[in-house]
Amino acid sequence: MLKKAPIEIRTSPHLKKALSVEQIMRNVVYALLPICAWSVYQFGISALALILVTTITCILTESFFCWMSDRPNSVKDYSVVITGLLLALTLPPGFPLWMAAVAGFIAIALGKSLFGGLGFNVMNPALIGRAFVQAAFPVAITTWTPSFVPGRFLEFIPSTLAVPFMTPVDTSDWVKEKAIDGFTGATPLALQKFEQVSADTMDLLTGSVAGSAGETSAIIIFICGLYLAFRKMMDWRIPAGVFAGTVLLSLPLYLYNPEIYPSPQFMLFSGGLMLGAMFMASDMVGSPLTPRGIWLYGAFIGVLTVTIRIFGGLNEGVMYAILVANALAPMIDSITQPRIYGERKEEVES
Amino acid sequence: MATLPNQEEKITLDTFLRGLWEENPVFVMLLGLCPVLAVTNSTMNAIAMGLATTFVLVASSTLVSLLRKVIPRQVRIATYIIIIATFVTIVDYVIQAISLDLYNALGAFIQLIVANCVILGRAEAYASRQRLGASVINALGMGAGFTIALLCLGTVRELLGAGTILGVQIFSVNFEPWVVMILPPGGFFVLGAWLLLFEYLKQRKERKLLSEEGATAHGS
Amino acid sequence: MDPNSLTFIFLNAALINNFVLALFLGLCPFLGVSAKRETAWNMGLATMFVMLVSSTSAYAINWLLTELEIEFLRLICYIAVIASAVQLVEMTVKKFSPTLFRALGIFLPLITTNCAILGLALFQTFREYDFLQSLAFCVGAGVGFTIALMMMAGLREKLELAKVPSVSQGAAMSLMLAGLLSLAFMGFAGLGGSHA
Amino acid sequence: MTELTSIAISVGFMAGLGLLLATVLVIANKRLFVYEDPRIDEIEDLLPSANCGACGSPGCRPFAEGLIDGSYEPAQCTVNSKDMNKIIADYLGVDLGNREKRVARLACAGGKHVAYIRASYDGMDTCRGAALVSGGGKGCTWGCLGMGDCEVVCEFDAISMNRYGLPVVDEEICTACGDCVDVCPKKLFELHPVSHQLFVACKNLEKGDEAEAECEVICTACERCAVDSPEGLIEIKENLAVIDYGKNRISSRVAIERCPTGAIVWFDKKGNYAVGKDARKVIRKEALPVG
Amino acid sequence: MRSFQTGFMNIFSKHKTFSHGIHPVEHKEMTADKVIRRIHFAPTMIIPLAQHRGAPAIPLVKPGQEVVRGEPIARAGGFVSVPMHAPVTGVVKAIDELVPTAEGPKTPAIIIETYEASTQQVLYDSPRDPDTMTPEELVQAVQESGMVGLGGAAFPSHVKLLPPKGKHIDTLVINGCECEPYLTCDHRVMLEQTDKLIQGIGMVLKATGAERAIIGVEDNKLDAVEHIRSRLPENGNISCQAVETKYPQGAEKMLITSLLGKEVPSGGIPADIGVAVYNVGTMAQLGDLVPQSRGLIERVVTVSGHGVEKPGNYLVPIGTPLRFLLEQVGAQPESSEVVMGGPMMGMSTASLDVAITKGVSGVVLFRKPDEDMNNRRVYPCIKCSACLDACPLHLNPSMLGQLAGVRRYEEMESDYHLNDCFECGCCSYVCPSNIPLTQYFRIAKAINREAKAAESKN
Amino acid sequence: MSSAEQGTLPPQADQPQTPSFAMLRTLGGVAMLAGFLVVMVYQWTKPIIAENKRIAIEKAVFRVVPGAASRKDFLLGEAGLFAKAEAEAGEGETIYAAYDEQGALKGIALEAAATGYADVIRILYGYNPGCECVTGIKVLKMAETPGLGDKIAFDPEFLQNFEALDAKLNSDKSGLENEIVAVKHGAKTEPWQVDSISGATISSVAIARMINKSGQRMFPLIARHLAPLKAAGEAVQPAAPTQSGAE
Ligand SMILES: Cc1cc2nc3c(=O)[nH]c(=O)nc-3n(C[C@H](O)[C@H](O)[C@H](O)COP(=O)(O)O)c2cc1C
Ligand SMILES: Cc1cc2nc3c(=O)[nH]c(=O)nc-3n(C[C@H](O)[C@H](O)[C@H](O)COP(=O)(O)O)c2cc1C
Ligand SMILES: Cc1cc2nc3c(=O)[nH]c(=O)nc-3n(C[C@H](O)[C@H](O)[C@H](O)COP(=O)(O)O)c2cc1C
Ligand SMILES: Cc1cc2nc3c(=O)[nH]c(=O)nc-3n(C[C@H](O)[C@H](O)[C@H](O)CO)c2cc1C
Ligand code: SF4
Ligand code: SF4
Ligand code: SF4
Ligand code: SF4
Ligand code: FES
């Protein structure tokens, strides 16, 4: 008996929950696919190309650095795919592919591999990638093209195919020629900021407005986020916190002066806030651990986003808000350590 | 390490070269980074700042080294600072006289040379203990090292950030500049990248050595 | 917002043109003393204190020099006075409160002659701030410096626990982190400016 | 105003400023002077700052202070190079002091090829971890688990695991910092002066056959070594040969010659050991099967 | 925050509970309905002298001496220690034989050769009436019975009867949760030995002077609750309550919180808040042994797991070699891992020659296929905070784990309450990165302990 | 400090005596030397620097006021118009009146400032009282993003806005007829609108804002003091102070 196999000894516990990292990551990818599909439907092959380019660059970069610092190749855990997809979703549909590749490389190299790979990165890699290209190519990343352009599945947006390291062509005449009635090339947020006109919430939900691939369809993003939350693969408290923070600041302002200050629902559904809250703020690696810390973190992102949008120079603040919050996470953690079971009062003081 | 501080060393080639590489103020000692990052968004500025710093470095080292016998320990820092500040002010006015544009480009950082840790560090750690010749040569080395570092950053940042070097177009006209390189983050990234590169080369060298010595090699 | 209002001066110095992350002032202490959070915190306090000293004394000296019409001696006087003032403080603290000295004092020499301090004095002179504005500017700068320092320290402590590749350990890592931070801080650009 | 007055004013002003500062500093130096021995820093610079504690003090700076008030001798820092310690000694005008080199020695010789493995451990690859799971998979519950915690912990890379999963100490490098002594869950390392050449490389407290069932180089408490060597040098306590190092002078190779297993060994000066000629020759090279 | 969560959860679960914790698969159906059966006596019995917390017992017998079943063969080695009794009638072979243990290090044990011929009846007893005994006599009696906690800790029960100076025990908590998966021995005991159980509780109530006793049972054993309630004495100072089925409901701190809403102070013991926790098995045995002034010589053990042919609840003589027990119940050939105790807290043993001791409440056999769970790839911590939401003590396992990864053990203790962790394994269970957190913490504790010992030495 | 002497220093030395005189002498001496050096260099460079500055301003003025050949500096404020020479600071803003060879007033250069994207932007702009329009701008100081915001300094398309930017005074000469505003790129319809640089709206808006602000204040004043300004051109000597409200 027992002699077939040698006795094996292991440490307790001998049971293990089924949920594992690669499972979580795979499901996040699933949750992102519908959003990608929608953006392709909206913007055509340009969006498709964008998604493919970022994802592939991310994968290649990851494998390269794993090989460099002879770590086991960590592409299998899908986290880098998420990075690639999310990166693509935050870029303008007509973004030149070579710039997208740069973004992908930076995201993984500067944002992840530098620190030792999955779980060790201090800030959200995808957003680091985006922040970098936004600072590097501010013009390209603020030129938007209309959605639902006729023939979008057959031809690329001209700027997409810019020669590597060369300036992309100006899309404005292409837009004119496409004759999208009254398309100003401005995102709802830009319009709001510079002309004080709020887009209709319905349009925001369905995404018939300008914007980056992933920020124009709040409703789909929301649903996909819910899926993750219910599968317990994403911490619902973070998005909740973000929304709370957003409303917390924008509602009083709106009530104070509806002319210049946008409405809370506009704040919630416009721009990258939905994607940011559901998929980027919720990246557990950069977020605090403690229960109270998580709420604080979410709320902070919401508040900071509104602040930047309304009082700042930029018309979109989610990205920077999340990055700053990531940087603050360690401090948030240390000031919100949970009170442990049976901790005595005097210990709490000391 | 085996040298005790009180020995006045004799001038060798090393006195000069040290500053260039193994004691390079920027890449090795990480001193005086502020000007390094602040003014290297164009090669021209880098050169100007490098020269200015070198001048102050040499001049102050000279004076300090000359006065080293008469300066009491208690007031040495104050004295050094005054000496340095004097030369900085001089440089400041001279540059203004030469070209206002350059002056505006460098902004306050000419005057901030005073605060550059390298200079005070040299005065304190070297010039105050060494004879004139040694101090001057060493200061020259340090200055050269500093300037080279500035150039390393300046060229890369200008090349990527504007597609030019010293204002000369390098790439084709419609090269898309990487604005970030001229912005503050670019400064950090480029310097960081240089350090990464050096570290990588160093480690690869060590790994080679180890493999040559064979498995029995012990670092002690 | 009015570029000369105290709030704007404060915000500008603290976030928009953060001394470390946007203006490259005071990098030596920033990289040197950002390994642990509590030291970083003490360093922040010490810096803020020294900034107050330098800001006020600079204001006084500048007044005197303009009276005598010898502004060209400004730099020398600033640095000399600030340096000795700080040294004085240091010795006093060391003498009368060793505990405080161990907390803050050890940083003072480090700070005395760093760019942030002198830069503060020079900028407030160039921009012709009056006393209150100088004060707002100085506090803002101090706060901004401390925030940046604390963020940096937090991240570096977090990375203490990470399996960072041997190549990117040390100074390179710190610089890259600083770069990422300043990238994030670009979000504050134009804060308070755009809405007239 | 004219240039001359301007010159005059500025020079005068600076002079005044200089004097003012000087006076302030003078007063400060008189009133607020706190003395601390500058040599502490200087010596600390000369120390390796490994802060390993081999010298017996918490770290390098306390050691430096100790050196100055004479409570330590320079040579007590075993990490620093000889001539470096010499410099310190000269600098302080004290003598180097010399203590015999001590090294860490492993009280287990049961590599994979001679020691029986009762169960295969599956989990964290550390001795500590294995030791906590039913004492680890090794048949001899006193023996080395061979997962190299000691190799990892040794800051000086003095320890390397050999092909049979036993740590080998390079006595040249070992500074007797004692880290491995602390880290080993089985407490198999002991610090010994190199002059302790006779050494029992086993800690198993069982005797006879059941002992031999577990390991081929185990101490079976056969008492031959005790009998052969001079009176009282070796005695058997709890089925294990124990050497009285107080009598180290009279120790010699004869003790090991008739040991049937080679559990008692003789170290030469270079740190590699010999077993007696009667010791069972181990020719097996591969590891024993598990179970 | 916490109280909020607790209240929050109570809305959903109809029964009292604590906050955090986990719901592993139970596997109790395998043995829950198997009545307790006695197994044969092994040819040789191994009685380690240190099979309880505290000082080891001291042998009273000599090699070659004959012993009768139930006869004391070793006396308590101190106050926090208990005597041993002969589990069989036979002859003593050795009294300081080194035998392997489930913990690892070999310890001295008394070896007894069983007489095949003997009827193995316990002749070694003298009936007495607990009701007439004074508390002091009761405590005395409990110690003499060699009783230790059967709930797993094997802590001498009589110690808990005498709270430290200045503490008074007003409430007894009787722990019938059995939150460990697979295990059902306490369940059977509650069903089959109800009267003994209640009698034991009565005695302990008297011994401690406590006003009331609450039996806490997880709500997956409502049949037991019903059964006990039907037998409770009318004077109502004993009650039986159902609590939510959740691991580690059985941990005394958790159970106290669930039932009484109090918290045992960090670093303290239940006595600090006037509570003593006893396992139902312990009570039942006391109720059985004390009136006959017998010693603890056998206990109920659940033998389960997919590697067992005849899973069930068995009455096993203390000292039965594991190998013999497995032969009796039939272990499948491909079963490769034997866990002593429950799968969450129990350790797998490296040797089959260990004895069933007083603390062993279960033996679980795993086959290779069952173990795919265990050897998964380990990722770095992704800060998902699942462990924080699982830890019943509200510790920060993620941070602790990261610190352990870089060997900063003192920090774990000083800044992150390492020593409060009672190694329940919830964090390891939920960690998606498969980090062996609990193991890390055991290591850290061990190293800190040794460091402290070294400190105090010099 | 050479450690040789340290070596001889007893471990618990009480404080060493401070060489007061040496300290005074050294610091005083060095400071004096410093003062002397600096003042010398200052005296030497002063004229050169002054010249540089003058040229710089001249260049700027002539650039924003096409066809100008000489300039005179005035202070203009509610208090009135003063020639820079004898006026004390604080009586108004500095304005530069620019004249052609014949001494005819070609236009007036004014300074304006506002917060842009990164930091405060300061510009010099020319105003022609004749056509009541802005004739050009020059950025004096800014920290806008290179390649984006800094286009305001040289982007020809953008600068074109200011070659003849309508700035008519309203009927009662109290302010501008219509506000100078920035509109999104390519949306310029009226002569008083500024066509933004796409991607740098903020900077563009800032420019428009600052010109509007300063214009609203200064143009009416200029209109009031036009005569003396013109006169100053013919006069060989700087114009004598003319009290405000005279006409
Ligand atoms: C080291 C130690 C000391 C204890 N001391 C006491 C005590 O003095 N009084 C008491 O009533 N219980 C004492 N206990 C018993 C504990 O409260 C607890 O009931 C016992 O450890 C079993 O609980 P567990 O299985 O949850 O570990 C002690 C337990 C331990 C481990
Ligand atoms: C994580 C954990 C789980 C436990 N689970 C149980 C359990 O299910 N049943 C039980 O009786 N004791 C359990 N215990 C032991 C109890 O905490 C407590 O020690 C015991 O009930 C005390 O009674 P005893 O001394 O009679 O065993 C557990 C302890 C821990 C730390
Ligand atoms: C790195 C960076 C630099 C920027 N620099 C400027 C700038 O210098 N001037 C400016 O007006 N806007 C600047 N922006 C702001 C954005 O371009 C903003 O979207 C734009 O001003 C809005 O104008 P638009 O509606 O024409 O896109 C910058 C943005 C980024 C990310
Ligand atoms: C809910 C969730 C959100 C995530 N969001 C991001 C993200 O915004 N950016 C990213 O690079 N990776 C994201 N990831 C993937 C992974 O966490 C990320 O690559 C790590 O930061 C890599 O260390 C996410 C993963 C999960 C489970
Ligand atoms: S000696 Fe100890 S620490 Fe080293 S490998 Fe053996 S068991 Fe592990
Ligand atoms: S760890 Fe052990 S082997 Fe390494 S130096 Fe210290 S004592 Fe010697
Ligand atoms: S093992 Fe310790 S840390 Fe982990 S959950 Fe249990 S008590 Fe908390
Ligand atoms: S559960 Fe595991 S991965 Fe998640 S935080 Fe805890 S330790 Fe990290
Ligand atoms: S150079 Fe700026 S602080 Fe050192």
XYZ file of C-alpha atoms in Angstrom, chain A:
350
model
C 0.000 0.000 0.000
C 1.169 3.523 -0.761
C 4.237 1.856 -2.194
C 3.219 2.450 -5.793
C 4.254 6.053 -5.414
C 6.708 7.378 -2.836
C 5.043 9.304 -0.022
C 4.737 12.955 -0.820
C 4.750 15.689 1.779
C 3.302 19.133 1.344
C 2.504 22.069 3.499
C -1.017 22.934 4.498
C -3.470 24.056 3.303
C -3.916 21.096 0.988
C -6.911 22.609 -0.737
C -6.719 25.479 -3.201
C -9.274 27.841 -4.663
C -9.734 27.310 -8.392
C -9.126 30.949 -9.370
C -5.602 31.578 -10.645
C -3.770 34.527 -12.161
C -3.825 33.315 -15.740
C -7.557 32.616 -15.404
C -8.237 36.140 -14.188
C -6.163 37.670 -16.918
C -7.761 35.496 -19.598
C -11.206 36.609 -18.499
C -10.180 40.243 -18.578
C -9.147 39.671 -22.163
C -12.557 38.135 -22.875
C -14.188 41.134 -21.254
C -12.184 43.461 -23.459
C -12.945 41.712 -26.747
C -16.520 43.047 -27.136
C -15.214 46.581 -26.631
C -12.559 46.014 -29.270
C -15.150 44.543 -31.628
C -17.360 47.589 -31.178
C -14.508 49.986 -31.794
C -13.619 48.099 -34.981
C -17.248 48.345 -36.049
C -17.121 52.074 -35.307
C -13.823 53.016 -36.865
C -13.099 50.174 -39.287
C -9.816 48.565 -40.159
C -7.761 51.427 -38.748
C -8.964 50.482 -35.268
C -8.307 46.812 -36.016
C -4.782 47.548 -37.179
C -4.205 49.698 -34.105
C -5.291 46.923 -31.739
C -3.170 44.321 -33.496
C -0.074 46.519 -33.575
C -0.127 47.480 -29.899
C -0.890 43.958 -28.725
C 1.815 42.376 -30.846
C 4.422 44.962 -29.863
C 3.609 44.420 -26.205
C 3.948 40.647 -26.570
C 7.231 40.920 -28.451
C 8.669 43.423 -25.971
C 7.676 41.241 -23.042
C 9.260 38.138 -24.539
C 12.378 40.074 -25.437
C 12.942 41.371 -21.930
C 12.122 38.024 -20.359
C 14.812 36.562 -22.574
C 17.233 39.403 -21.728
C 16.898 39.001 -17.973
C 16.537 35.235 -18.344
C 13.158 35.070 -16.650
C 10.631 32.425 -17.739
C 8.657 33.842 -20.634
C 5.614 35.375 -18.989
C 3.494 35.971 -22.070
C 1.347 32.973 -21.213
C -0.249 34.802 -18.317
C -2.098 37.085 -20.740
C -1.457 40.202 -18.682
C 0.615 41.674 -21.478
C -2.242 41.072 -23.920
C -4.481 43.119 -21.646
C -1.918 45.861 -21.638
C -1.828 45.856 -25.421
C -5.595 45.872 -25.866
C -6.204 48.580 -23.312
C -3.451 50.690 -24.804
C -5.059 50.474 -28.230
C -8.436 51.370 -26.783
C -7.093 54.611 -25.337
C -5.578 55.883 -28.595
C -7.320 57.903 -31.319
C -8.541 55.622 -34.126
C -6.392 57.344 -36.733
C -3.253 57.162 -34.597
C -0.196 56.372 -36.768
C 0.716 52.724 -36.327
C 4.392 53.401 -35.774
C 3.565 55.671 -32.877
C 1.299 52.955 -31.515
C 4.227 50.549 -31.677
C 6.361 53.038 -29.740
C 3.613 53.280 -27.142
C 3.445 49.501 -26.831
C 7.178 49.171 -26.411
C 7.379 51.923 -23.796
C 4.382 50.497 -21.926
C 6.095 47.170 -21.361
C 9.726 48.292 -21.213
C 9.366 51.344 -18.990
C 6.154 50.328 -17.314
C 6.728 46.686 -16.506
C 9.959 44.902 -17.416
C 12.074 47.605 -15.808
C 10.585 46.646 -12.452
C 10.701 42.896 -12.879
C 7.501 42.082 -14.717
C 4.021 41.080 -13.676
C 3.057 42.247 -10.226
C 6.055 44.455 -9.613
C 5.155 47.416 -11.776
C 4.336 50.476 -9.729
C 2.178 52.266 -12.265
C -0.264 51.122 -14.895
C 1.857 50.033 -17.891
C -0.748 50.782 -20.534
C -1.194 54.274 -19.228
C 2.541 54.860 -19.010
C 2.677 53.920 -22.671
C -0.097 56.350 -23.482
C 1.228 59.166 -21.323
C 4.559 58.800 -23.081
C 3.186 59.111 -26.597
C 0.851 61.864 -25.502
C 3.842 63.831 -24.360
C 5.875 62.799 -27.384
C 3.288 63.336 -30.107
C 0.727 65.732 -28.601
C -0.694 66.743 -31.967
C -1.247 63.265 -33.332
C -2.889 62.155 -30.124
C -5.318 65.050 -30.063
C -6.490 64.770 -33.654
C -9.729 62.829 -33.730
C -11.608 61.402 -36.660
C -15.350 60.806 -36.929
C -16.918 57.401 -36.307
C -19.103 55.432 -38.747
C -17.294 56.863 -41.779
C -18.695 55.215 -44.918
C -16.287 52.675 -46.354
C -14.328 52.480 -43.119
C -13.855 48.740 -43.555
C -12.178 49.173 -46.911
C -9.765 52.070 -46.462
C -7.504 53.206 -43.676
C -7.709 56.621 -42.098
C -4.822 58.337 -43.974
C -2.845 59.198 -40.845
C -2.827 55.552 -39.784
C -0.262 54.511 -42.366
C 2.267 57.273 -41.730
C 5.839 56.278 -42.585
C 7.709 55.324 -39.397
C 9.268 58.348 -37.657
C 7.637 60.669 -40.159
C 4.867 63.179 -39.529
C 1.423 61.826 -40.387
C -0.600 63.648 -43.056
C -3.207 66.132 -41.878
C -6.559 64.387 -41.733
C -8.715 67.498 -41.820
C -9.298 67.530 -45.587
C -9.929 63.773 -45.519
C -12.604 64.466 -42.929
C -14.043 67.263 -45.110
C -14.044 65.026 -48.148
C -15.828 62.373 -46.107
C -18.335 65.181 -45.504
C -19.329 64.226 -42.015
C -21.758 67.040 -41.271
C -20.256 69.558 -38.838
C -17.529 67.332 -37.448
C -15.187 69.724 -35.663
C -12.543 67.191 -34.806
C -13.174 67.939 -31.184
C -14.092 65.395 -28.572
C -17.157 66.040 -26.431
C -14.784 66.998 -23.639
C -12.845 69.465 -25.796
C -16.122 70.993 -26.928
C -17.308 71.133 -23.351
C -14.073 72.717 -22.240
C -13.610 75.295 -24.928
C -17.175 75.955 -26.063
C -19.148 74.911 -22.985
C -21.457 72.672 -24.997
C -22.229 69.308 -23.424
C -22.892 66.453 -25.806
C -26.163 64.595 -25.397
C -25.811 61.743 -22.904
C -27.510 59.303 -25.296
C -24.843 59.911 -27.934
C -22.154 59.346 -25.324
C -23.704 56.020 -24.342
C -23.998 54.743 -27.872
C -20.717 56.277 -28.916
C -21.725 58.281 -31.982
C -19.160 60.933 -31.018
C -15.497 61.508 -31.670
C -12.971 60.039 -29.301
C -10.505 57.251 -28.831
C -11.561 53.738 -29.765
C -12.321 52.749 -26.197
C -13.919 55.852 -24.776
C -16.888 56.204 -27.070
C -19.146 53.415 -25.886
C -19.654 53.765 -22.181
C -22.480 51.271 -22.035
C -20.592 48.301 -23.481
C -17.615 49.017 -21.299
C -19.863 49.181 -18.283
C -21.439 45.827 -19.050
C -18.102 44.137 -19.653
C -16.872 45.593 -16.391
C -19.882 44.206 -14.571
C -19.084 40.762 -15.950
C -15.626 40.901 -14.365
C -16.992 42.230 -11.122
C -19.474 39.377 -10.891
C -16.819 36.804 -11.685
C -14.951 38.334 -8.712
C -12.015 38.947 -11.017
C -12.089 42.682 -10.577
C -12.570 44.620 -7.387
C -15.940 46.357 -7.758
C -14.977 48.793 -5.006
C -12.508 50.626 -7.233
C -14.872 51.623 -10.061
C -17.537 52.376 -7.470
C -15.068 54.633 -5.694
C -14.156 56.403 -8.915
C -17.776 57.061 -9.828
C -18.481 58.255 -6.311
C -15.535 60.628 -6.391
C -16.546 61.979 -9.780
C -20.100 62.744 -8.729
C -18.924 64.030 -5.374
C -17.030 66.882 -7.001
C -18.938 67.515 -10.221
C -22.436 67.590 -8.738
C -21.924 70.578 -6.412
C -20.139 72.474 -9.177
C -22.980 71.711 -11.583
C -25.577 72.852 -9.111
C -23.506 75.951 -8.425
C -23.371 76.995 -12.075
C -24.859 74.732 -14.766
C -23.748 77.119 -17.531
C -20.006 76.572 -17.334
C -19.815 73.366 -15.322
C -20.874 70.102 -17.007
C -23.407 67.748 -15.464
C -22.292 64.696 -13.443
C -23.748 62.239 -15.928
C -21.810 63.963 -18.696
C -18.655 63.636 -16.582
C -19.351 59.938 -15.997
C -20.097 58.916 -19.557
C -17.762 61.163 -21.517
C -14.139 60.500 -22.288
C -12.119 57.636 -20.883
C -13.606 57.679 -17.431
C -15.675 54.539 -17.880
C -12.810 52.535 -19.368
C -10.409 54.000 -16.854
C -12.588 53.188 -13.883
C -13.583 49.707 -15.020
C -10.333 48.397 -16.437
C -7.440 50.666 -15.590
C -7.971 51.996 -12.115
C -9.018 48.449 -11.264
C -5.629 47.060 -12.186
C -4.868 45.576 -8.815
C -1.134 45.742 -9.239
C -0.979 49.505 -8.980
C -3.774 49.932 -6.478
C -3.713 49.789 -2.688
C -4.392 46.617 -0.710
C -6.353 47.683 2.317
C -10.164 47.960 2.173
C -10.292 51.598 3.182
C -7.300 52.322 0.983
C -9.114 50.931 -2.045
C -12.089 53.246 -1.513
C -9.802 56.198 -0.933
C -7.869 55.403 -4.086
C -11.010 55.189 -6.197
C -12.475 58.396 -4.860
C -9.175 60.218 -5.313
C -9.053 59.227 -8.975
C -12.598 60.459 -9.494
C -11.968 63.804 -7.826
C -8.653 64.395 -9.531
C -10.143 63.547 -12.927
C -12.885 66.120 -12.547
C -10.385 68.670 -11.248
C -8.106 68.265 -14.252
C -11.020 68.247 -16.684
C -12.581 71.416 -15.296
C -9.713 73.480 -13.937
C -6.763 71.955 -15.751
C -5.123 72.664 -19.078
C -6.046 69.322 -20.554
C -9.553 68.361 -21.443
C -9.125 64.739 -20.310
C -7.641 63.807 -16.959
C -8.402 60.148 -16.284
C -5.004 58.932 -17.401
C -3.026 61.378 -15.302
C -5.358 60.899 -12.356
C -4.770 57.148 -12.371
C -1.019 57.520 -12.746
C -0.834 59.956 -9.844
C -3.050 57.680 -7.766
C -0.742 54.745 -8.563
C 2.156 56.789 -7.312
C 0.252 57.550 -4.134
C -0.874 53.954 -3.569
C 1.968 52.956 -1.231
C 1.268 55.951 0.978
C -2.476 55.291 0.961
C -1.719 51.732 2.003
C 0.489 52.717 4.877
C -2.044 55.135 6.347
C -4.976 52.731 6.039
C -3.626 49.547 7.559
C -6.660 47.598 8.787
C -7.377 47.275 12.495
C -6.652 43.640 13.171
C -8.857 41.242 15.113
C -8.612 41.812 18.854
C -6.219 44.739 18.508
C -6.194 46.658 21.760
C -7.023 50.346 21.752
C -3.670 51.562 23.062
C -1.997 49.616 20.304
C -4.106 51.454 17.793
C -2.837 54.739 19.131
C 0.824 53.783 19.260
